[in-house]
Amino acid sequence: MLCEKFDNPGKVSFTTIPTKLDGDMTEAQALTRFAKQAIELGKLQELLSAAGTHALLVVLQGRDASGKDGAIKSVAGAMNPGGTRVAAFKVPTPEERAHDFLWRIHKQTPGKGEVVFFNRSHYEDILVVRVHNLAPKEVWEKRYEDINNFENLLTDNNVIVVKFFLHVSKDEQEKRLLDREANSEKSWKLNPSDWTERSFWDDYSAAYDDVLERCSMENAPWYVVPSDNKWFRNVAMAEVLIEALKPYKAEWKASLAKLGAEQKVALEKIRAESA
Ligand code: AMP
Ligand code: MG
């Protein structure tokens, strides 16, 4: 595995995890490897979609400019758009705020046969909310357990849950934010608040440590992806997703074979009747 997996509650200090790895690959090698992974991922998604017994939820968290959008473009791009959806969670609207914090999230979860990528997620309700005191501690403290229960509910109902934290260094973030300023083709991505958020770097680190410590479960693991190299990030994420889906391959193929056999019987019956 190219990135570190957290599937048990326990003390975490993710800032000790490197942000920049190459996995013994050159960029060119990584691109070739990703092209092959993309084909495999596409096939697995097709099986998931056709079998219609399971869903896949991919949660993406990370600081500003950590590459959430780019990761979705590359990794979701390997899949059939017909069976894939992206849900982005922004500052809650008044209607969303009037409900429990999982209300808007639950509505966006994937149905059987579907893949959904969360660009930010329910975790913001214990990250940004905590860092900026948007709710008192008594409120967000309870959410770790609420989230674990929610994710257990999903996995009990055949949703495969994979959570990625895109891990970038403070220097790499600065480089990317400055690049957005300097490059007119990227300046639309500029968001002055990204610089304000950056000054809360250590508060976010502490908040992320607690999330990894308290919301890592065997059935809903977190993966910390070294993301300073975008090409490494893509290969690492694709590897995780392939490993997460592969165990179901035989089951999905068997249910498709059964479906195919049933359809053949039905077809033969129609032919026999009209003969
Ligand atoms: P972006 O993902 O860069 O488009 O920005 C979305 C913004 O919405 C980020 O600044 C998030 O911190 C913010 N956001 C997302 N979810 C929540 C939430 N539950 N409460 C407050 N802010 C949120
Ligand atoms: Mg942003």
PDB file of C-alpha atoms in Angstrom, residues 3-264:
ATOM      1  CA  CYS A   3      -0.330   5.310   1.688  1.00  0.00           C
ATOM      2  CA  GLU A   4      -0.972   4.798   5.364  1.00  0.00           C
ATOM      3  CA  LYS A   5      -4.259   3.229   6.431  1.00  0.00           C
ATOM      4  CA  PHE A   6      -6.039   3.973   9.702  1.00  0.00           C
ATOM      5  CA  ASP A   7      -8.701   1.422  10.567  1.00  0.00           C
ATOM      6  CA  ASN A   8      -8.651   1.448  14.348  1.00  0.00           C
ATOM      7  CA  PRO A   9      -9.199   4.136  16.943  1.00  0.00           C
ATOM      8  CA  GLY A  10      -5.889   5.207  18.479  1.00  0.00           C
ATOM      9  CA  LYS A  11      -3.520   8.089  18.975  1.00  0.00           C
ATOM     10  CA  VAL A  12      -2.423   9.654  15.700  1.00  0.00           C
ATOM     11  CA  SER A  13       0.041  12.368  14.830  1.00  0.00           C
ATOM     12  CA  PHE A  14      -0.417  12.658  11.106  1.00  0.00           C
ATOM     13  CA  THR A  15       2.036  15.532  10.733  1.00  0.00           C
ATOM     14  CA  THR A  16       4.805  12.926  11.112  1.00  0.00           C
ATOM     15  CA  ILE A  17       3.555  11.253   7.922  1.00  0.00           C
ATOM     16  CA  PRO A  18       5.435  12.477   4.838  1.00  0.00           C
ATOM     17  CA  THR A  19       3.553  14.689   2.388  1.00  0.00           C
ATOM     18  CA  LYS A  20       5.851  13.939  -0.516  1.00  0.00           C
ATOM     19  CA  LEU A  21       6.605  10.415  -1.692  1.00  0.00           C
ATOM     20  CA  ASP A  22       7.400   8.961  -5.077  1.00  0.00           C
ATOM     21  CA  GLY A  23       6.844   5.264  -4.346  1.00  0.00           C
ATOM     22  CA  ASP A  24      10.070   4.517  -6.261  1.00  0.00           C
ATOM     23  CA  MET A  25       8.433   5.798  -9.443  1.00  0.00           C
ATOM     24  CA  THR A  26       9.324   8.573 -11.835  1.00  0.00           C
ATOM     25  CA  GLU A  27       6.433  10.787 -12.869  1.00  0.00           C
ATOM     26  CA  ALA A  28       6.336   9.045 -16.265  1.00  0.00           C
ATOM     27  CA  GLN A  29       6.167   5.623 -14.616  1.00  0.00           C
ATOM     28  CA  ALA A  30       3.397   6.818 -12.331  1.00  0.00           C
ATOM     29  CA  LEU A  31       1.378   8.084 -15.292  1.00  0.00           C
ATOM     30  CA  THR A  32       1.724   4.723 -17.058  1.00  0.00           C
ATOM     31  CA  ARG A  33       0.753   2.892 -13.893  1.00  0.00           C
ATOM     32  CA  PHE A  34      -2.266   5.148 -13.371  1.00  0.00           C
ATOM     33  CA  ALA A  35      -3.427   4.547 -16.944  1.00  0.00           C
ATOM     34  CA  LYS A  36      -3.508   0.806 -16.201  1.00  0.00           C
ATOM     35  CA  GLN A  37      -5.199   1.335 -12.835  1.00  0.00           C
ATOM     36  CA  ALA A  38      -7.815   3.543 -14.478  1.00  0.00           C
ATOM     37  CA  ILE A  39      -8.822   0.664 -16.754  1.00  0.00           C
ATOM     38  CA  GLU A  40      -9.118  -1.723 -13.803  1.00  0.00           C
ATOM     39  CA  LEU A  41     -11.047   0.832 -11.763  1.00  0.00           C
ATOM     40  CA  GLY A  42     -13.427   1.401 -14.658  1.00  0.00           C
ATOM     41  CA  LYS A  43     -14.089  -2.324 -14.925  1.00  0.00           C
ATOM     42  CA  LEU A  44     -14.700  -2.667 -11.195  1.00  0.00           C
ATOM     43  CA  GLN A  45     -17.113   0.258 -11.243  1.00  0.00           C
ATOM     44  CA  GLU A  46     -18.960  -1.304 -14.167  1.00  0.00           C
ATOM     45  CA  LEU A  47     -19.357  -4.514 -12.176  1.00  0.00           C
ATOM     46  CA  LEU A  48     -20.528  -2.625  -9.088  1.00  0.00           C
ATOM     47  CA  SER A  49     -23.027  -0.747 -11.214  1.00  0.00           C
ATOM     48  CA  ALA A  50     -24.358  -3.793 -13.072  1.00  0.00           C
ATOM     49  CA  ALA A  51     -24.577  -6.037  -9.997  1.00  0.00           C
ATOM     50  CA  GLY A  52     -26.441  -3.297  -8.112  1.00  0.00           C
ATOM     51  CA  THR A  53     -25.880  -4.877  -4.721  1.00  0.00           C
ATOM     52  CA  HIS A  54     -23.326  -2.448  -3.276  1.00  0.00           C
ATOM     53  CA  ALA A  55     -22.503   1.246  -3.369  1.00  0.00           C
ATOM     54  CA  LEU A  56     -19.184   3.058  -3.020  1.00  0.00           C
ATOM     55  CA  LEU A  57     -18.742   6.243  -1.024  1.00  0.00           C
ATOM     56  CA  VAL A  58     -15.406   8.027  -1.387  1.00  0.00           C
ATOM     57  CA  VAL A  59     -14.911  10.785   1.176  1.00  0.00           C
ATOM     58  CA  LEU A  60     -12.324  13.430   0.302  1.00  0.00           C
ATOM     59  CA  GLN A  61     -10.992  15.775   2.937  1.00  0.00           C
ATOM     60  CA  GLY A  62      -7.971  18.026   2.853  1.00  0.00           C
ATOM     61  CA  ARG A  63      -6.842  21.575   3.305  1.00  0.00           C
ATOM     62  CA  ASP A  64      -7.388  24.214   0.650  1.00  0.00           C
ATOM     63  CA  ALA A  65      -5.365  23.460  -2.511  1.00  0.00           C
ATOM     64  CA  SER A  66      -4.644  19.916  -1.317  1.00  0.00           C
ATOM     65  CA  GLY A  67      -5.966  18.622  -4.639  1.00  0.00           C
ATOM     66  CA  LYS A  68      -9.472  17.387  -3.887  1.00  0.00           C
ATOM     67  CA  ASP A  69     -10.837  18.641  -7.200  1.00  0.00           C
ATOM     68  CA  GLY A  70      -7.884  17.309  -9.168  1.00  0.00           C
ATOM     69  CA  ALA A  71      -8.135  13.921  -7.482  1.00  0.00           C
ATOM     70  CA  ILE A  72     -11.820  13.714  -8.370  1.00  0.00           C
ATOM     71  CA  LYS A  73     -11.102  14.695 -11.963  1.00  0.00           C
ATOM     72  CA  SER A  74      -8.466  11.965 -12.316  1.00  0.00           C
ATOM     73  CA  VAL A  75      -9.904   9.151 -10.212  1.00  0.00           C
ATOM     74  CA  ALA A  76     -13.612   9.623 -10.874  1.00  0.00           C
ATOM     75  CA  GLY A  77     -12.595  10.278 -14.477  1.00  0.00           C
ATOM     76  CA  ALA A  78     -11.591   6.614 -14.726  1.00  0.00           C
ATOM     77  CA  MET A  79     -15.198   5.617 -14.137  1.00  0.00           C
ATOM     78  CA  ASN A  80     -18.360   5.762 -16.238  1.00  0.00           C
ATOM     79  CA  PRO A  81     -20.029   9.144 -15.541  1.00  0.00           C
ATOM     80  CA  GLY A  82     -23.358   7.331 -15.803  1.00  0.00           C
ATOM     81  CA  GLY A  83     -22.782   5.585 -12.503  1.00  0.00           C
ATOM     82  CA  THR A  84     -20.822   8.256 -10.699  1.00  0.00           C
ATOM     83  CA  ARG A  85     -21.722  11.446  -8.876  1.00  0.00           C
ATOM     84  CA  VAL A  86     -19.846  14.152  -6.991  1.00  0.00           C
ATOM     85  CA  ALA A  87     -21.364  15.913  -3.990  1.00  0.00           C
ATOM     86  CA  ALA A  88     -19.594  19.054  -2.761  1.00  0.00           C
ATOM     87  CA  PHE A  89     -20.377  20.375   0.703  1.00  0.00           C
ATOM     88  CA  LYS A  90     -20.053  24.088   1.271  1.00  0.00           C
ATOM     89  CA  VAL A  91     -21.017  26.387   4.148  1.00  0.00           C
ATOM     90  CA  PRO A  92     -24.467  25.079   5.162  1.00  0.00           C
ATOM     91  CA  THR A  93     -27.511  26.981   3.890  1.00  0.00           C
ATOM     92  CA  PRO A  94     -30.124  28.184   6.404  1.00  0.00           C
ATOM     93  CA  GLU A  95     -32.272  25.162   5.528  1.00  0.00           C
ATOM     94  CA  GLU A  96     -29.353  22.786   6.058  1.00  0.00           C
ATOM     95  CA  ARG A  97     -28.446  24.508   9.306  1.00  0.00           C
ATOM     96  CA  ALA A  98     -32.011  24.073  10.544  1.00  0.00           C
ATOM     97  CA  HIS A  99     -31.516  20.294  10.471  1.00  0.00           C
ATOM     98  CA  ASP A 100     -29.105  17.906  12.130  1.00  0.00           C
ATOM     99  CA  PHE A 101     -25.627  18.020  10.576  1.00  0.00           C
ATOM    100  CA  LEU A 102     -26.031  14.684   8.803  1.00  0.00           C
ATOM    101  CA  TRP A 103     -29.303  15.611   7.093  1.00  0.00           C
ATOM    102  CA  ARG A 104     -27.716  17.084   3.986  1.00  0.00           C
ATOM    103  CA  ILE A 105     -25.049  14.389   3.951  1.00  0.00           C
ATOM    104  CA  HIS A 106     -27.375  11.395   4.147  1.00  0.00           C
ATOM    105  CA  LYS A 107     -29.364  12.665   1.149  1.00  0.00           C
ATOM    106  CA  GLN A 108     -26.231  12.513  -1.008  1.00  0.00           C
ATOM    107  CA  THR A 109     -25.068   9.000  -0.106  1.00  0.00           C
ATOM    108  CA  PRO A 110     -24.833   6.538  -3.003  1.00  0.00           C
ATOM    109  CA  GLY A 111     -27.627   4.154  -3.827  1.00  0.00           C
ATOM    110  CA  LYS A 112     -26.851   0.550  -4.707  1.00  0.00           C
ATOM    111  CA  GLY A 113     -24.858   0.386  -7.928  1.00  0.00           C
ATOM    112  CA  GLU A 114     -23.689   3.966  -7.545  1.00  0.00           C
ATOM    113  CA  VAL A 115     -20.361   5.627  -6.759  1.00  0.00           C
ATOM    114  CA  VAL A 116     -20.375   8.990  -4.996  1.00  0.00           C
ATOM    115  CA  PHE A 117     -17.383  11.202  -4.276  1.00  0.00           C
ATOM    116  CA  PHE A 118     -17.774  13.623  -1.367  1.00  0.00           C
ATOM    117  CA  ASN A 119     -15.763  16.811  -1.921  1.00  0.00           C
ATOM    118  CA  ARG A 120     -15.585  17.741   1.779  1.00  0.00           C
ATOM    119  CA  SER A 121     -18.072  15.990   3.965  1.00  0.00           C
ATOM    120  CA  HIS A 122     -19.690  15.521   7.370  1.00  0.00           C
ATOM    121  CA  TYR A 123     -16.153  15.795   8.765  1.00  0.00           C
ATOM    122  CA  GLU A 124     -16.256  19.573   8.234  1.00  0.00           C
ATOM    123  CA  ASP A 125     -18.727  19.596  11.119  1.00  0.00           C
ATOM    124  CA  ILE A 126     -15.883  18.632  13.463  1.00  0.00           C
ATOM    125  CA  LEU A 127     -13.088  20.390  11.561  1.00  0.00           C
ATOM    126  CA  VAL A 128     -14.008  23.905  10.443  1.00  0.00           C
ATOM    127  CA  VAL A 129     -16.714  24.049  13.115  1.00  0.00           C
ATOM    128  CA  ARG A 130     -14.172  23.269  15.824  1.00  0.00           C
ATOM    129  CA  VAL A 131     -11.363  25.458  14.465  1.00  0.00           C
ATOM    130  CA  HIS A 132     -13.646  28.500  14.105  1.00  0.00           C
ATOM    131  CA  ASN A 133     -15.862  27.905  17.126  1.00  0.00           C
ATOM    132  CA  LEU A 134     -18.951  27.752  14.923  1.00  0.00           C
ATOM    133  CA  ALA A 135     -20.614  25.607  17.570  1.00  0.00           C
ATOM    134  CA  PRO A 136     -19.799  25.014  21.232  1.00  0.00           C
ATOM    135  CA  LYS A 137     -17.568  22.071  22.140  1.00  0.00           C
ATOM    136  CA  GLU A 138     -20.506  20.182  23.706  1.00  0.00           C
ATOM    137  CA  VAL A 139     -22.103  20.173  20.272  1.00  0.00           C
ATOM    138  CA  TRP A 140     -19.199  19.029  18.087  1.00  0.00           C
ATOM    139  CA  GLU A 141     -17.812  16.631  20.729  1.00  0.00           C
ATOM    140  CA  LYS A 142     -20.811  14.368  20.214  1.00  0.00           C
ATOM    141  CA  ARG A 143     -20.304  14.246  16.471  1.00  0.00           C
ATOM    142  CA  TYR A 144     -17.395  11.788  16.445  1.00  0.00           C
ATOM    143  CA  GLU A 145     -19.734   9.114  17.756  1.00  0.00           C
ATOM    144  CA  ASP A 146     -22.622  10.279  15.568  1.00  0.00           C
ATOM    145  CA  ILE A 147     -20.347   9.955  12.537  1.00  0.00           C
ATOM    146  CA  ASN A 148     -19.153   6.484  13.509  1.00  0.00           C
ATOM    147  CA  ASN A 149     -22.753   5.373  13.983  1.00  0.00           C
ATOM    148  CA  PHE A 150     -23.735   6.935  10.657  1.00  0.00           C
ATOM    149  CA  GLU A 151     -20.903   5.239   8.799  1.00  0.00           C
ATOM    150  CA  ASN A 152     -21.772   1.919  10.479  1.00  0.00           C
ATOM    151  CA  LEU A 153     -25.326   2.363   9.225  1.00  0.00           C
ATOM    152  CA  LEU A 154     -24.015   2.889   5.703  1.00  0.00           C
ATOM    153  CA  THR A 155     -21.698  -0.111   5.714  1.00  0.00           C
ATOM    154  CA  ASP A 156     -24.448  -2.275   7.274  1.00  0.00           C
ATOM    155  CA  ASN A 157     -26.407  -1.393   4.149  1.00  0.00           C
ATOM    156  CA  ASN A 158     -23.726  -2.444   1.652  1.00  0.00           C
ATOM    157  CA  VAL A 159     -22.077   0.925   1.186  1.00  0.00           C
ATOM    158  CA  ILE A 160     -18.320   0.507   0.855  1.00  0.00           C
ATOM    159  CA  VAL A 161     -16.811   3.530   2.621  1.00  0.00           C
ATOM    160  CA  VAL A 162     -13.317   4.813   1.801  1.00  0.00           C
ATOM    161  CA  LYS A 163     -12.046   8.051   3.332  1.00  0.00           C
ATOM    162  CA  PHE A 164      -9.050   9.968   1.994  1.00  0.00           C
ATOM    163  CA  PHE A 165      -7.158  12.763   3.656  1.00  0.00           C
ATOM    164  CA  LEU A 166      -5.057  14.540   1.038  1.00  0.00           C
ATOM    165  CA  HIS A 167      -1.916  15.431   2.927  1.00  0.00           C
ATOM    166  CA  VAL A 168       0.080  18.437   1.662  1.00  0.00           C
ATOM    167  CA  SER A 169       2.899  20.381   3.269  1.00  0.00           C
ATOM    168  CA  LYS A 170       2.552  24.011   4.253  1.00  0.00           C
ATOM    169  CA  ASP A 171       5.159  24.921   1.613  1.00  0.00           C
ATOM    170  CA  GLU A 172       3.340  23.042  -1.132  1.00  0.00           C
ATOM    171  CA  GLN A 173       0.074  24.737  -0.222  1.00  0.00           C
ATOM    172  CA  GLU A 174       1.762  28.138  -0.395  1.00  0.00           C
ATOM    173  CA  LYS A 175       3.248  27.265  -3.778  1.00  0.00           C
ATOM    174  CA  ARG A 176      -0.156  26.239  -5.136  1.00  0.00           C
ATOM    175  CA  LEU A 177      -1.923  29.321  -3.754  1.00  0.00           C
ATOM    176  CA  LEU A 178       0.759  31.636  -5.192  1.00  0.00           C
ATOM    177  CA  ASP A 179       0.543  29.796  -8.486  1.00  0.00           C
ATOM    178  CA  ARG A 180      -3.176  30.539  -8.627  1.00  0.00           C
ATOM    179  CA  GLU A 181      -2.339  34.222  -8.240  1.00  0.00           C
ATOM    180  CA  ALA A 182       0.415  34.222 -10.824  1.00  0.00           C
ATOM    181  CA  ASN A 183      -1.253  32.097 -13.462  1.00  0.00           C
ATOM    182  CA  SER A 184      -4.201  33.795 -15.137  1.00  0.00           C
ATOM    183  CA  GLU A 185      -5.650  30.438 -16.165  1.00  0.00           C
ATOM    184  CA  LYS A 186      -5.802  29.356 -12.541  1.00  0.00           C
ATOM    185  CA  SER A 187      -6.735  32.634 -10.910  1.00  0.00           C
ATOM    186  CA  TRP A 188     -10.436  31.763 -10.938  1.00  0.00           C
ATOM    187  CA  LYS A 189      -9.576  29.304  -8.171  1.00  0.00           C
ATOM    188  CA  LEU A 190      -8.238  32.130  -6.016  1.00  0.00           C
ATOM    189  CA  ASN A 191     -10.057  32.453  -2.745  1.00  0.00           C
ATOM    190  CA  PRO A 192      -8.743  35.066  -0.299  1.00  0.00           C
ATOM    191  CA  SER A 193     -10.114  33.025   2.596  1.00  0.00           C
ATOM    192  CA  ASP A 194      -7.658  30.235   1.727  1.00  0.00           C
ATOM    193  CA  TRP A 195      -4.914  32.514   3.119  1.00  0.00           C
ATOM    194  CA  THR A 196      -6.912  33.165   6.277  1.00  0.00           C
ATOM    195  CA  GLU A 197      -7.523  29.451   6.729  1.00  0.00           C
ATOM    196  CA  ARG A 198      -3.806  28.850   6.274  1.00  0.00           C
ATOM    197  CA  SER A 199      -3.090  30.815   9.429  1.00  0.00           C
ATOM    198  CA  PHE A 200      -5.091  28.167  11.330  1.00  0.00           C
ATOM    199  CA  TRP A 201      -2.774  25.415  10.030  1.00  0.00           C
ATOM    200  CA  ASP A 202      -1.907  23.928  13.437  1.00  0.00           C
ATOM    201  CA  ASP A 203      -5.494  24.079  14.690  1.00  0.00           C
ATOM    202  CA  TYR A 204      -6.571  22.088  11.645  1.00  0.00           C
ATOM    203  CA  SER A 205      -3.726  19.625  12.216  1.00  0.00           C
ATOM    204  CA  ALA A 206      -4.956  18.994  15.759  1.00  0.00           C
ATOM    205  CA  ALA A 207      -8.544  18.654  14.540  1.00  0.00           C
ATOM    206  CA  TYR A 208      -7.490  16.173  11.832  1.00  0.00           C
ATOM    207  CA  ASP A 209      -5.487  14.160  14.375  1.00  0.00           C
ATOM    208  CA  ASP A 210      -8.623  13.757  16.483  1.00  0.00           C
ATOM    209  CA  VAL A 211     -10.707  12.746  13.479  1.00  0.00           C
ATOM    210  CA  LEU A 212      -8.171  10.073  12.526  1.00  0.00           C
ATOM    211  CA  GLU A 213      -7.928   8.989  16.137  1.00  0.00           C
ATOM    212  CA  ARG A 214     -11.643   8.701  16.794  1.00  0.00           C
ATOM    213  CA  CYS A 215     -13.274   7.993  13.428  1.00  0.00           C
ATOM    214  CA  SER A 216     -11.031   5.301  11.966  1.00  0.00           C
ATOM    215  CA  MET A 217     -12.887   2.011  11.717  1.00  0.00           C
ATOM    216  CA  GLU A 218     -12.185  -1.280  10.037  1.00  0.00           C
ATOM    217  CA  ASN A 219     -15.339  -0.899   7.944  1.00  0.00           C
ATOM    218  CA  ALA A 220     -14.709   2.802   7.227  1.00  0.00           C
ATOM    219  CA  PRO A 221     -10.949   3.380   7.190  1.00  0.00           C
ATOM    220  CA  TRP A 222      -9.053   6.610   6.625  1.00  0.00           C
ATOM    221  CA  TYR A 223      -6.125   6.784   4.222  1.00  0.00           C
ATOM    222  CA  VAL A 224      -3.587   9.588   4.533  1.00  0.00           C
ATOM    223  CA  VAL A 225      -2.359  10.241   1.002  1.00  0.00           C
ATOM    224  CA  PRO A 226       0.973  12.048   0.539  1.00  0.00           C
ATOM    225  CA  SER A 227      -0.275  14.610  -1.977  1.00  0.00           C
ATOM    226  CA  ASP A 228       2.561  17.016  -2.753  1.00  0.00           C
ATOM    227  CA  ASN A 229       3.139  14.953  -5.917  1.00  0.00           C
ATOM    228  CA  LYS A 230      -0.177  14.884  -7.742  1.00  0.00           C
ATOM    229  CA  TRP A 231       0.874  11.877  -9.837  1.00  0.00           C
ATOM    230  CA  PHE A 232       1.744   9.908  -6.702  1.00  0.00           C
ATOM    231  CA  ARG A 233      -1.560  10.908  -5.115  1.00  0.00           C
ATOM    232  CA  ASN A 234      -3.535   9.558  -8.062  1.00  0.00           C
ATOM    233  CA  VAL A 235      -1.702   6.226  -8.108  1.00  0.00           C
ATOM    234  CA  ALA A 236      -2.046   5.840  -4.335  1.00  0.00           C
ATOM    235  CA  MET A 237      -5.776   6.606  -4.372  1.00  0.00           C
ATOM    236  CA  ALA A 238      -6.442   4.299  -7.304  1.00  0.00           C
ATOM    237  CA  GLU A 239      -4.563   1.526  -5.525  1.00  0.00           C
ATOM    238  CA  VAL A 240      -6.715   1.937  -2.410  1.00  0.00           C
ATOM    239  CA  LEU A 241      -9.950   1.947  -4.397  1.00  0.00           C
ATOM    240  CA  ILE A 242      -8.977  -1.106  -6.437  1.00  0.00           C
ATOM    241  CA  GLU A 243      -8.089  -2.960  -3.229  1.00  0.00           C
ATOM    242  CA  ALA A 244     -11.392  -1.900  -1.657  1.00  0.00           C
ATOM    243  CA  LEU A 245     -13.485  -3.128  -4.588  1.00  0.00           C
ATOM    244  CA  LYS A 246     -11.565  -6.246  -5.640  1.00  0.00           C
ATOM    245  CA  PRO A 247     -12.864  -8.483  -2.824  1.00  0.00           C
ATOM    246  CA  TYR A 248     -16.379  -8.125  -4.279  1.00  0.00           C
ATOM    247  CA  LYS A 249     -15.410  -8.927  -7.851  1.00  0.00           C
ATOM    248  CA  ALA A 250     -16.224 -12.659  -7.763  1.00  0.00           C
ATOM    249  CA  GLU A 251     -19.560 -12.034  -6.030  1.00  0.00           C
ATOM    250  CA  TRP A 252     -20.571  -9.360  -8.548  1.00  0.00           C
ATOM    251  CA  LYS A 253     -19.517 -11.502 -11.499  1.00  0.00           C
ATOM    252  CA  ALA A 254     -21.512 -14.441 -10.132  1.00  0.00           C
ATOM    253  CA  SER A 255     -24.638 -12.336  -9.702  1.00  0.00           C
ATOM    254  CA  LEU A 256     -24.233 -10.984 -13.249  1.00  0.00           C
ATOM    255  CA  ALA A 257     -23.801 -14.512 -14.629  1.00  0.00           C
ATOM    256  CA  LYS A 258     -26.993 -15.517 -12.814  1.00  0.00           C
ATOM    257  CA  LEU A 259     -28.795 -12.491 -14.204  1.00  0.00           C
ATOM    258  CA  GLY A 260     -27.534 -13.308 -17.704  1.00  0.00           C
ATOM    259  CA  ALA A 261     -28.690 -16.929 -17.397  1.00  0.00           C
ATOM    260  CA  GLU A 262     -32.150 -15.809 -16.264  1.00  0.00           C
ATOM    261  CA  GLN A 263     -32.437 -13.431 -19.196  1.00  0.00           C
ATOM    262  CA  LYS A 264     -31.426 -16.196 -21.609  1.00  0.00           C
TER     263      LYS A 264
END
